[in-house]
Every structure is written in structure tokens, then in C-alpha cells.
Amino acid sequence: MALADPLAPPAGAAAHPDGLIGPNAVIQLRAALAERAGEAAALGLFLRAGLADWAEARLDAMIPQAVPAALFETLFAAYPHDAASEIAAEAGRRTADYVMAHRIPGPVKALLKALPAPLAARLLLKAIQRNAWTFAGSGVCRAAYGAPSRVEIAGNPLAMPGCVWHVGVFSRLFQALVSRRARVTHPACARAGDPLCRFEIALD
Ligand SMILES: [Zn+2]
């Protein structure tokens, strides 16, 4: 049975050729850091990254991927590894929450939650691939259902130790829309010398 993808956007390439990425990569990092360490610390990250102008910018459109990339680099340089990882993961979860609140129509969310997990996973993976530019910028994203399912990003512009931001995004999406027991791991990472970043999603 052929299934229409209820999350399909207008036809377009998954990778954004200009290296633009969704603004929540910055907005939610700032929010997660402010919650954890205070507003002054959040502003300090932008200053330390040489991106003071972006700290107060109104971000309501796609932004250059170099901006969040520099902020995450600075985060890992400025904070102990565990703290930076937790903040980046929380920024990812917040980004997924934003996507679910504002980008996925209510009836589609209800459908995904009602479907058997394998079917919901297939639809969510298709949506992730088709909307990949929002979280992969110029990276090329491929998603495939399986046991486990896989999301691969070649040229991941937001590669960071453990790619905890992407793990946070995918974990929250799959746990909220597919199965509470969904688990996301990151067994291959460009940051660790692998050819691409691969995320694996087990449903139970
Ligand atoms: Zn990675």
C-alpha cells in the first residue's frame, strides 16, 4: 500500500545549497544555556564567539549555518564537556518541541501517535529527510527505516562531540510521535573521523 506523506513540504532538495539552517539551532541553544547558567552566560557565549550582533537579533528566518556552528564550538570550548553536552542536548530537545508545536499540524501529530510505531517511524523518517535543511543545512541527509532505522548526514555542519544536538532533536521527535521507548544512538561521527554522521533509532 502506498502511503502519502502527510508531512511532505513542497518539492525541494533536502540540502540547502547556500548553507542556511533553521534559526532554532541558535534560539534554543541560547534558551537552554540561559536556563542552565543564566542570561548573562548566554550573552557571554555570543560575545566569546564573536557573534554579539546575533545575541539580540530577531531570528525569524533561515540563518547561515556558520552561526550555530560557531556557537556550539564555543560552548564546548567554554564549558566542561558534560555541561556542554547537556546544554546542547537540551537545545536539540527544545528544537524538536518547537518543530512539533509550530511546524507539524495537529491532525498529523495525532495520526503519527495513533499509528503503529513502525508505520509512524516510516512517515517521520521521510519527513526528516525532506525537511533536512532545517537541521542539516548544506549537509546531505538520508533517512531509512529498518531495525534500527538510520538517519545519515554527510557534511554535517553542526557536527560536535557525540552530535548531542541532533541526538536530542531525533530522540524527542521519535519519543513524542512514534514510541516512548525509542532510543537514538550515534555510532558513526564525522567529528570522530568517520565519513559521515550516522544516527540509529531503535523503537523498543
Ligand atoms: Zn556526528
Tab-separated table of C-alpha atoms and ligand atoms in Angstrom:
chain	number	residue	atom	x	y	z
A	1	MET	CA	0.000	0.000	0.000
A	2	ALA	CA	1.407	3.358	-0.988
A	3	LEU	CA	1.123	5.950	1.758
A	4	ALA	CA	1.061	9.665	1.135
A	5	ASP	CA	3.490	11.534	3.364
A	6	PRO	CA	1.341	13.869	5.460
A	7	LEU	CA	4.376	15.922	6.426
A	8	ALA	CA	5.656	16.442	2.901
A	9	PRO	CA	6.603	20.050	2.166
A	10	PRO	CA	6.604	21.476	-1.356
A	11	ALA	CA	9.079	19.679	-3.586
A	12	GLY	CA	12.652	20.710	-2.932
A	13	ALA	CA	16.125	19.430	-2.241
A	14	ALA	CA	16.857	18.194	1.247
A	15	ALA	CA	20.179	20.000	1.449
A	16	HIS	CA	20.198	23.765	1.500
A	17	PRO	CA	22.798	24.782	-1.118
A	18	ASP	CA	23.516	28.138	0.499
A	19	GLY	CA	24.345	26.627	3.864
A	20	LEU	CA	21.295	28.045	5.615
A	21	ILE	CA	19.735	26.315	8.589
A	22	GLY	CA	16.690	26.723	10.825
A	23	PRO	CA	17.038	29.570	13.360
A	24	ASN	CA	16.100	27.319	16.264
A	25	ALA	CA	19.633	25.948	16.228
A	26	VAL	CA	20.548	29.344	17.728
A	27	ILE	CA	17.329	30.331	19.513
A	28	GLN	CA	17.066	27.119	21.521
A	29	LEU	CA	20.780	26.986	22.339
A	30	ARG	CA	20.520	30.429	23.837
A	31	ALA	CA	17.386	29.437	25.774
A	32	ALA	CA	18.913	26.209	27.075
A	33	LEU	CA	22.077	27.989	28.193
A	34	ALA	CA	20.132	30.827	29.825
A	35	GLU	CA	18.061	28.317	31.768
A	36	ARG	CA	21.123	26.402	32.894
A	37	ALA	CA	23.621	29.196	33.521
A	38	GLY	CA	21.708	32.464	33.362
A	39	GLU	CA	21.057	35.171	30.812
A	40	ALA	CA	24.494	36.747	31.271
A	41	ALA	CA	26.160	33.443	30.446
A	42	ALA	CA	24.008	33.084	27.355
A	43	LEU	CA	25.004	36.542	26.156
A	44	GLY	CA	28.599	35.752	27.027
A	45	LEU	CA	28.616	32.812	24.639
A	46	PHE	CA	27.720	35.079	21.725
A	47	LEU	CA	30.396	37.595	22.742
A	48	ARG	CA	33.049	34.926	23.108
A	49	ALA	CA	32.123	33.524	19.680
A	50	GLY	CA	32.453	36.984	18.133
A	51	LEU	CA	28.750	36.982	17.323
A	52	ALA	CA	27.480	39.752	19.591
A	53	ASP	CA	25.204	41.080	16.845
A	54	TRP	CA	23.338	37.772	16.816
A	55	ALA	CA	22.594	37.786	20.528
A	56	GLU	CA	19.763	40.278	20.201
A	57	ALA	CA	18.847	39.587	16.602
A	58	ARG	CA	15.259	38.751	15.810
A	59	LEU	CA	15.577	35.315	14.248
A	60	ASP	CA	12.509	34.509	12.221
A	61	ALA	CA	14.059	33.200	9.020
A	62	MET	CA	16.740	30.789	7.901
A	63	ILE	CA	20.213	31.739	9.103
A	64	PRO	CA	23.777	30.904	7.989
A	65	GLN	CA	24.761	27.532	9.447
A	66	ALA	CA	28.152	29.007	10.382
A	67	VAL	CA	26.451	30.939	13.214
A	68	PRO	CA	25.174	27.978	15.263
A	69	ALA	CA	28.294	26.004	14.297
A	70	ALA	CA	30.497	28.690	15.884
A	71	LEU	CA	28.266	28.936	18.943
A	72	PHE	CA	28.372	25.184	19.583
A	73	GLU	CA	32.156	25.171	19.090
A	74	THR	CA	32.419	27.970	21.633
A	75	LEU	CA	30.079	26.157	24.018
A	76	PHE	CA	32.314	23.082	24.059
A	77	ALA	CA	35.402	25.262	24.440
A	78	ALA	CA	33.962	27.338	27.264
A	79	TYR	CA	32.216	24.727	29.410
A	80	PRO	CA	33.204	21.363	30.868
A	81	HIS	CA	32.413	18.555	28.429
A	82	ASP	CA	29.474	17.109	30.378
A	83	ALA	CA	27.846	20.504	30.906
A	84	ALA	CA	28.288	21.482	27.245
A	85	SER	CA	26.824	18.144	26.163
A	86	GLU	CA	23.800	18.531	28.420
A	87	ILE	CA	23.146	22.081	27.229
A	88	ALA	CA	23.475	21.130	23.547
A	89	ALA	CA	21.215	18.102	24.007
A	90	GLU	CA	18.615	20.264	25.733
A	91	ALA	CA	18.848	22.763	22.852
A	92	GLY	CA	18.106	19.862	20.499
A	93	ARG	CA	15.115	18.700	22.516
A	94	ARG	CA	13.786	22.251	22.606
A	95	THR	CA	14.185	22.489	18.846
A	96	ALA	CA	12.129	19.328	18.414
A	97	ASP	CA	9.490	20.755	20.752
A	98	TYR	CA	9.337	23.890	18.607
A	99	VAL	CA	9.008	21.853	15.423
A	100	MET	CA	6.185	19.803	16.933
A	101	ALA	CA	4.399	22.883	18.273
A	102	HIS	CA	4.684	25.057	15.181
A	103	ARG	CA	5.620	23.033	12.122
A	104	ILE	CA	3.673	19.782	12.337
A	105	PRO	CA	-0.113	20.201	12.023
A	106	GLY	CA	-2.190	18.857	14.900
A	107	PRO	CA	-4.008	16.214	12.829
A	108	VAL	CA	-0.662	14.889	11.575
A	109	LYS	CA	0.661	14.643	15.128
A	110	ALA	CA	-2.488	12.799	16.139
A	111	LEU	CA	-2.122	10.448	13.175
A	112	LEU	CA	1.524	9.655	13.959
A	113	LYS	CA	0.702	8.938	17.599
A	114	ALA	CA	-2.203	6.688	16.621
A	115	LEU	CA	-0.356	4.641	14.013
A	116	PRO	CA	1.619	1.512	14.885
A	117	ALA	CA	5.183	2.555	15.706
A	118	PRO	CA	6.827	1.061	12.581
A	119	LEU	CA	4.427	2.937	10.315
A	120	ALA	CA	4.756	6.207	12.224
A	121	ALA	CA	8.547	5.799	12.123
A	122	ARG	CA	8.499	5.425	8.339
A	123	LEU	CA	6.493	8.635	7.940
A	124	LEU	CA	8.618	10.574	10.406
A	125	LEU	CA	11.837	9.446	8.695
A	126	LYS	CA	10.507	10.639	5.339
A	127	ALA	CA	9.608	13.976	6.860
A	128	ILE	CA	13.057	14.292	8.438
A	129	GLN	CA	14.741	13.664	5.090
A	130	ARG	CA	12.516	16.074	3.195
A	131	ASN	CA	12.920	18.827	5.768
A	132	ALA	CA	16.572	18.111	6.383
A	133	TRP	CA	17.784	21.604	5.510
A	134	THR	CA	16.125	22.861	8.697
A	135	PHE	CA	18.631	20.935	10.803
A	136	ALA	CA	21.346	19.819	8.367
A	137	GLY	CA	21.898	22.978	6.301
A	138	SER	CA	24.192	22.134	3.404
A	139	GLY	CA	24.658	18.590	4.714
A	140	VAL	CA	23.118	15.776	2.691
A	141	CYS	CA	20.630	13.781	4.731
A	142	ARG	CA	19.361	10.280	4.070
A	143	ALA	CA	16.860	8.505	6.274
A	144	ALA	CA	15.894	4.850	6.059
A	145	TYR	CA	13.530	2.671	8.038
A	146	GLY	CA	14.924	-0.548	9.490
A	147	ALA	CA	15.949	-2.300	12.673
A	148	PRO	CA	17.414	0.025	13.623
A	149	SER	CA	16.290	2.918	11.458
A	150	ARG	CA	19.024	5.251	10.278
A	151	VAL	CA	19.478	8.933	9.631
A	152	GLU	CA	22.760	9.811	7.935
A	153	ILE	CA	24.118	13.315	7.414
A	154	ALA	CA	27.117	13.767	5.129
A	155	GLY	CA	28.869	17.075	5.669
A	156	ASN	CA	27.032	17.723	8.951
A	157	PRO	CA	27.530	21.467	9.583
A	158	LEU	CA	26.671	21.071	13.267
A	159	ALA	CA	28.901	18.103	13.995
A	160	MET	CA	30.051	18.277	17.620
A	161	PRO	CA	31.259	15.773	20.187
A	162	GLY	CA	28.668	12.992	20.153
A	163	CYS	CA	26.443	15.176	17.942
A	164	VAL	CA	24.310	15.568	21.029
A	165	TRP	CA	22.178	18.340	19.495
A	166	HIS	CA	20.971	16.048	16.706
A	167	VAL	CA	20.559	13.143	19.132
A	168	GLY	CA	18.376	15.457	21.230
A	169	VAL	CA	16.292	16.521	18.225
A	170	PHE	CA	15.700	12.973	16.973
A	171	SER	CA	15.155	11.475	20.434
A	172	ARG	CA	12.443	13.943	21.309
A	173	LEU	CA	10.700	13.618	17.934
A	174	PHE	CA	10.651	9.810	17.978
A	175	GLN	CA	9.749	9.529	21.649
A	176	ALA	CA	6.884	12.004	21.323
A	177	LEU	CA	5.471	10.904	17.973
A	178	VAL	CA	6.460	7.238	17.489
A	179	SER	CA	7.290	5.398	20.701
A	180	ARG	CA	8.176	6.455	24.221
A	181	ARG	CA	10.752	3.679	24.204
A	182	ALA	CA	12.577	4.973	21.111
A	183	ARG	CA	16.332	5.290	21.637
A	184	VAL	CA	18.787	7.198	19.440
A	185	THR	CA	22.489	6.358	19.264
A	186	HIS	CA	25.296	7.895	17.205
A	187	PRO	CA	27.681	5.081	16.248
A	188	ALA	CA	29.500	6.893	13.420
A	189	CYS	CA	30.516	10.547	13.553
A	190	ALA	CA	32.401	12.818	11.189
A	191	ARG	CA	33.771	14.569	14.237
A	192	ALA	CA	35.437	11.297	15.238
A	193	GLY	CA	36.871	10.712	11.746
A	194	ASP	CA	34.071	8.682	10.160
A	195	PRO	CA	32.958	9.582	6.603
A	196	LEU	CA	29.584	10.830	7.805
A	197	CYS	CA	27.371	11.162	10.849
A	198	ARG	CA	25.022	8.217	11.331
A	199	PHE	CA	22.213	8.127	13.861
A	200	GLU	CA	20.419	4.889	14.667
A	201	ILE	CA	16.917	4.761	16.089
A	202	ALA	CA	15.658	1.649	17.873
A	203	LEU	CA	11.942	1.636	18.612
A	204	ASP	CA	11.987	-0.685	21.637
B	1	ZN	ZN	28.338	13.239	14.375
